[in-house]
mmCIF file of C-alpha atoms in Angstrom:
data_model
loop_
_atom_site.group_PDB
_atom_site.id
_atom_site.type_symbol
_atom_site.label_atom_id
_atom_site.label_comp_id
_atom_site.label_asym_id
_atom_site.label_seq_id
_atom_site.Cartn_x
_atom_site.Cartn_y
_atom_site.Cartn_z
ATOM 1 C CA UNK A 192 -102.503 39.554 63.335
ATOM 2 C CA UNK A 193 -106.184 41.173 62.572
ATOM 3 C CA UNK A 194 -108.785 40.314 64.198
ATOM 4 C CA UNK A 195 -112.091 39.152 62.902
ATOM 5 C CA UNK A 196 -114.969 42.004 63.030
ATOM 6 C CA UNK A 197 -117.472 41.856 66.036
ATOM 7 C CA UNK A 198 -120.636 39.995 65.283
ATOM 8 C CA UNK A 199 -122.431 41.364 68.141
ATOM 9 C CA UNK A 200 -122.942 44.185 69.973
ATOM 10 C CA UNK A 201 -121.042 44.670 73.351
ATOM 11 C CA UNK A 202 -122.749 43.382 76.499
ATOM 12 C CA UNK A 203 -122.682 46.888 77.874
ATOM 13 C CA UNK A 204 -124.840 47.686 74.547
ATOM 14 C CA UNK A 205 -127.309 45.165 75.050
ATOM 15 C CA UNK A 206 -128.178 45.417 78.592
ATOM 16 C CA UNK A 207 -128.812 49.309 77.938
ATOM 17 C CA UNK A 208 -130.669 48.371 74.871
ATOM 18 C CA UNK A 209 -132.936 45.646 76.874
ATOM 19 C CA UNK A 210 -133.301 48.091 79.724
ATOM 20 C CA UNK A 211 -134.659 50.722 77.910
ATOM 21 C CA UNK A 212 -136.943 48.800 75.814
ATOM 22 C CA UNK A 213 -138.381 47.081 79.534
ATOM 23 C CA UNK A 214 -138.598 50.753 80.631
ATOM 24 C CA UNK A 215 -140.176 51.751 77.694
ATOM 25 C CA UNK A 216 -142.657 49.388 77.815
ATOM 26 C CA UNK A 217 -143.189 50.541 81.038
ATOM 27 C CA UNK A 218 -143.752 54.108 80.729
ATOM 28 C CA UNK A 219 -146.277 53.245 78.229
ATOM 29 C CA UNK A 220 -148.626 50.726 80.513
ATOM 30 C CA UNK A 221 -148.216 53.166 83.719
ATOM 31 C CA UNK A 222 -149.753 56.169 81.105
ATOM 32 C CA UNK A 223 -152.256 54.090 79.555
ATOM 33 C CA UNK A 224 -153.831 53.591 83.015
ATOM 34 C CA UNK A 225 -152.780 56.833 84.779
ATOM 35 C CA UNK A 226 -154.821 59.103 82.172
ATOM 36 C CA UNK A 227 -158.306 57.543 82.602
ATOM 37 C CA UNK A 228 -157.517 57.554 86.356
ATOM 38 C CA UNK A 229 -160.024 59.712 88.602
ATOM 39 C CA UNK A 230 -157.617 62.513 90.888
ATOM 40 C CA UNK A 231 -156.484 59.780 93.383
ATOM 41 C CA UNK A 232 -153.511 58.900 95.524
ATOM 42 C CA UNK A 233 -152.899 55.923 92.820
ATOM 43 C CA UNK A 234 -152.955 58.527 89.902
ATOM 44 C CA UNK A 235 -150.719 60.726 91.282
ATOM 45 C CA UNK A 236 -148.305 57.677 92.142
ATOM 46 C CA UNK A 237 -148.361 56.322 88.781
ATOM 47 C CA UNK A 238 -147.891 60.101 87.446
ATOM 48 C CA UNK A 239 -144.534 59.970 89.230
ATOM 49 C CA UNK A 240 -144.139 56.495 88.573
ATOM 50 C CA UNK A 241 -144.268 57.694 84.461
ATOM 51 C CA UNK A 242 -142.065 60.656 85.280
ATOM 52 C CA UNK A 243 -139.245 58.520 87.025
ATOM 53 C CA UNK A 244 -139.090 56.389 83.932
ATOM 54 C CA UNK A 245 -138.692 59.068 81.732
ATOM 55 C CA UNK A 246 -135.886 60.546 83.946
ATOM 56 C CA UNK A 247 -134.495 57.215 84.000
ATOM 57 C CA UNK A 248 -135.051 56.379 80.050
ATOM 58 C CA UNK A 249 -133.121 59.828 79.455
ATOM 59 C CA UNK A 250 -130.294 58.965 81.755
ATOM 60 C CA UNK A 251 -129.351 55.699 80.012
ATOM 61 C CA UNK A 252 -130.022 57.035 76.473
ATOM 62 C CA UNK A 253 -127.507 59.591 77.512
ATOM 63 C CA UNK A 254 -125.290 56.268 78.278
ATOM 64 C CA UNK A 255 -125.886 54.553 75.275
ATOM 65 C CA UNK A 256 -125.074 57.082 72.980
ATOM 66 C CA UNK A 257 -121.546 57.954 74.891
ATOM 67 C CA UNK A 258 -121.430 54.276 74.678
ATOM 68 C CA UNK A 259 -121.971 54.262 71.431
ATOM 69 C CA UNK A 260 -119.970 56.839 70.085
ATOM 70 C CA UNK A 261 -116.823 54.813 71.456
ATOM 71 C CA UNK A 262 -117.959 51.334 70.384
ATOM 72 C CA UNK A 263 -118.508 50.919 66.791
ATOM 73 C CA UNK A 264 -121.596 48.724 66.400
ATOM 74 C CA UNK A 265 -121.360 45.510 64.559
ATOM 75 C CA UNK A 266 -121.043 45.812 60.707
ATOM 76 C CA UNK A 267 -124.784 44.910 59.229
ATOM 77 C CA UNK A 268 -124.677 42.011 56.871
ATOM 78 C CA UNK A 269 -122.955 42.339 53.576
ATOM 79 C CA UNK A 270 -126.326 41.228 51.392
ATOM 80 C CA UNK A 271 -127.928 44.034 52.923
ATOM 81 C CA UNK A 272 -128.961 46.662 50.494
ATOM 82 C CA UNK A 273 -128.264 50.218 50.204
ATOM 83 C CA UNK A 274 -132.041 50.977 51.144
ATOM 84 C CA UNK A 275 -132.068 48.924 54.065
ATOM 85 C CA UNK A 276 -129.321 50.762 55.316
ATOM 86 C CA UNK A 277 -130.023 53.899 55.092
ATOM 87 C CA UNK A 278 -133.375 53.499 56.663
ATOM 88 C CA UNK A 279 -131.644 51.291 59.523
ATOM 89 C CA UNK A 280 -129.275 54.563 59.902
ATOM 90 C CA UNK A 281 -131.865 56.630 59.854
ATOM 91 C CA UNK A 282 -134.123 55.068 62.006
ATOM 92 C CA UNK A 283 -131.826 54.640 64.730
ATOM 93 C CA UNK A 284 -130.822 58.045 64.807
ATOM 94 C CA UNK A 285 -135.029 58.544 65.274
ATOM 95 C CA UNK A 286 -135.120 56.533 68.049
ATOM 96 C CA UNK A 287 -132.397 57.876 70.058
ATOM 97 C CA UNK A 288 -133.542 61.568 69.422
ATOM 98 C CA UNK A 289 -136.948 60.352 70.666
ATOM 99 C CA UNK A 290 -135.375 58.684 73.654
ATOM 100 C CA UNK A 291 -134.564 62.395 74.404
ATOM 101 C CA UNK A 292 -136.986 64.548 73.346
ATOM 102 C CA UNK A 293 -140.358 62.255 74.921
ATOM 103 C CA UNK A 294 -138.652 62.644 78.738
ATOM 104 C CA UNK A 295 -137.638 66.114 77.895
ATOM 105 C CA UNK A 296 -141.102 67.168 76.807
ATOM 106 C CA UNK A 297 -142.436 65.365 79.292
ATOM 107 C CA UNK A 298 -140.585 67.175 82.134
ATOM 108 C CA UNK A 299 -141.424 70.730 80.105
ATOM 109 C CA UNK A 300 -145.004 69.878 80.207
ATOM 110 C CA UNK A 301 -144.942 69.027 83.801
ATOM 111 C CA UNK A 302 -143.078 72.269 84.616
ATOM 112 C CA UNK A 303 -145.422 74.269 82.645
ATOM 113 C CA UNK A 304 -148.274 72.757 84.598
ATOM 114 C CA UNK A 305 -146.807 73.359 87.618
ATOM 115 C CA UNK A 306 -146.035 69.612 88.658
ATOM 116 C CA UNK A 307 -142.563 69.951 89.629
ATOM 117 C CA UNK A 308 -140.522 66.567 88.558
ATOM 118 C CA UNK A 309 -139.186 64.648 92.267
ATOM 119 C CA UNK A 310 -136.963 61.718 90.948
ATOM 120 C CA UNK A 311 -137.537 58.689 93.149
ATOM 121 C CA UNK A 312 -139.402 60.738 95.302
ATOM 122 C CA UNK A 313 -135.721 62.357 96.896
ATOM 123 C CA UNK A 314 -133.728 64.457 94.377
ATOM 124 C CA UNK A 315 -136.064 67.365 92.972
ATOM 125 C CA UNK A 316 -135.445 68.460 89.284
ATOM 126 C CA UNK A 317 -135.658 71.701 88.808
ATOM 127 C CA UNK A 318 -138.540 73.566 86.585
ATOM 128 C CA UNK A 319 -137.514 74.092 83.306
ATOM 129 C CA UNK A 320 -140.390 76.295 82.787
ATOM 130 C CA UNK A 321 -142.688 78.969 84.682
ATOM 131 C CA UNK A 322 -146.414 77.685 84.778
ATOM 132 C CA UNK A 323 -148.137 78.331 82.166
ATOM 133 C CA UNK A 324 -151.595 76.901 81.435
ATOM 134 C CA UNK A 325 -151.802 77.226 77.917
ATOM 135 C CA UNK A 326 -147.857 76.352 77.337
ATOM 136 C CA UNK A 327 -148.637 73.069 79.193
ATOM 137 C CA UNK A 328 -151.510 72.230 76.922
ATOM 138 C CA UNK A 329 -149.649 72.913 74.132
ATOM 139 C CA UNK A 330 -146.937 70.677 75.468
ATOM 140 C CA UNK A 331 -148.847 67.774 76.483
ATOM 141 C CA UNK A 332 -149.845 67.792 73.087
ATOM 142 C CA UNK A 333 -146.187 67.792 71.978
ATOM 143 C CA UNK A 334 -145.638 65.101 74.455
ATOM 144 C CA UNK A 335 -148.366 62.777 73.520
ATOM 145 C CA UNK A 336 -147.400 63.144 69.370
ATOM 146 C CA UNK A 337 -143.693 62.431 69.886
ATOM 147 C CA UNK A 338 -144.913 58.973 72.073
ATOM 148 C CA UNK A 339 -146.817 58.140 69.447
ATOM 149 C CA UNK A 340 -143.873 58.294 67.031
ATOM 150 C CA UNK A 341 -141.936 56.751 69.298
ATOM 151 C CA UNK A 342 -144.311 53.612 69.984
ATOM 152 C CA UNK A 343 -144.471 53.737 65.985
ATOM 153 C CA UNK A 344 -140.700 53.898 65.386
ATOM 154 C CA UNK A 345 -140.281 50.879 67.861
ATOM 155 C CA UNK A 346 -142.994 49.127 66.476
ATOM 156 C CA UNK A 347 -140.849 49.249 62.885
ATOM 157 C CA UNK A 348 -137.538 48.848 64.961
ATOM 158 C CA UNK A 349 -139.184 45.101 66.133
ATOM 159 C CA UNK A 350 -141.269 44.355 62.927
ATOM 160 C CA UNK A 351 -137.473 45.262 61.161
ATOM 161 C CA UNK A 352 -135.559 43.166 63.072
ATOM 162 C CA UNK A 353 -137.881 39.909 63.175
ATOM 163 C CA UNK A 354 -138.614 40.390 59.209
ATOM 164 C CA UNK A 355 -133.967 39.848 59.290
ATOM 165 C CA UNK A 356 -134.412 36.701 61.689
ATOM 166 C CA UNK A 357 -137.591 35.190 59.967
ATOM 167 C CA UNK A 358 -137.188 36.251 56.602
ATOM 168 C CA UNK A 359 -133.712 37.312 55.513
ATOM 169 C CA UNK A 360 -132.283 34.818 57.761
ATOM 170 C CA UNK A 361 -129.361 37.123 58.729
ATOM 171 C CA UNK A 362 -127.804 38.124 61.976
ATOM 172 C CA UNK A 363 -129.285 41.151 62.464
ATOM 173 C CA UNK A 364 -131.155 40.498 65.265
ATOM 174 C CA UNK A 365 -128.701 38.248 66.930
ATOM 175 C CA UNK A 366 -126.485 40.909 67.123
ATOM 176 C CA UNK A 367 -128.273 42.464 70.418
ATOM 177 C CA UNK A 368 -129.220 38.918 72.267
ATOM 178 C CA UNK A 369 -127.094 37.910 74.652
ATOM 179 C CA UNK A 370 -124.458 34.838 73.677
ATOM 180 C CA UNK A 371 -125.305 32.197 75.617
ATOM 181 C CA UNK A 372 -122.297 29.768 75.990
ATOM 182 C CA UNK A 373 -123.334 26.047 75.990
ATOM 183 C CA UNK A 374 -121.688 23.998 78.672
ATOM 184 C CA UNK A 375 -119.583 21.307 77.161
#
């Protein structure tokens, strides 16, 4: 007897979806006030406040994508067109290289500037890099570019998946909300 296909992603898939978008969000408040911060005890906290959600946004993309690699995602709707595929594939693949390469530039920069990377305050990440002045300028440049693709890529990610639920009138975005059960 087959079995009709998934409509929805798994519930692991969501929650690490949710989480990293919360942590995401996250990241990007505790920079936008850390950087016009004067040298205080508050901008160093929310420095390693920013690094810890990196470390942490790099962890679970790491768990996604085993995740995902052994859990087909939910076919997209039939009408969809060829286009709107693509770009969907393609964008997707985007954002989970930039949910590695942000944290990993970030931790580069902060090696090259000679900030070594304490997660939670307790388990010390080793330098990737000797420090190097003009390497970590060059870096934080790096680092600041690929978060601004990243905020743009999630901006088209949203705008993408509203424009299916408003528009198209398709499942797409129901496909990572939870299923809440009504009680009978």
């Amino acid at each position: 007897m087959a079995t009709a296909p998934r409509t929805q992603y798994t519930a692991p898939a969501q929650l690490g979806h949710w989480l990293v978008v919360l942590l995401i969000v996250a990241a990007y408040a505790v920079a936008w006030t850390m950087v016009d911060l004067k040298l205080s005890p508050t901008k160093l906290r929310l420095f390693n406040y920013h690094k810890w959600i990196g470390v942490t946004v790099f962890a679970l993309a790491a768990l996604r994508l085993a995740w995902r690699l052994g859990h087909r995602p939910p076919p997209l709707p039939a009408g969809m067109a060829a286009w709107e595929r693509q770009v969907a594939e393609i964008a997707h693949r985007l954002l989970y290289l930039l949910m590695f390469a942000v944290p990993l530039s970030g931790w580069l920069m902060s090696s090259a500037k000679g900030f070594q990377t304490v997660y939670l305050g307790v388990l010390p990440i080793p330098d990737a890099l000797g420090k190097n002045a003009a390497l970590g300028q060059a870096l934080t440049e790096v680092h600041e570019a690929l978060t601004w693709l990243l905020l743009a890529l999630v901006a088209l990610h949203a705008a993408a998946a509203l424009k299916h639920h408003f528009v198209d009138r398709d499942d797409v975005l129901r496909r990572m909300l939870p299923q809440w059960r009504r009680r009978s």
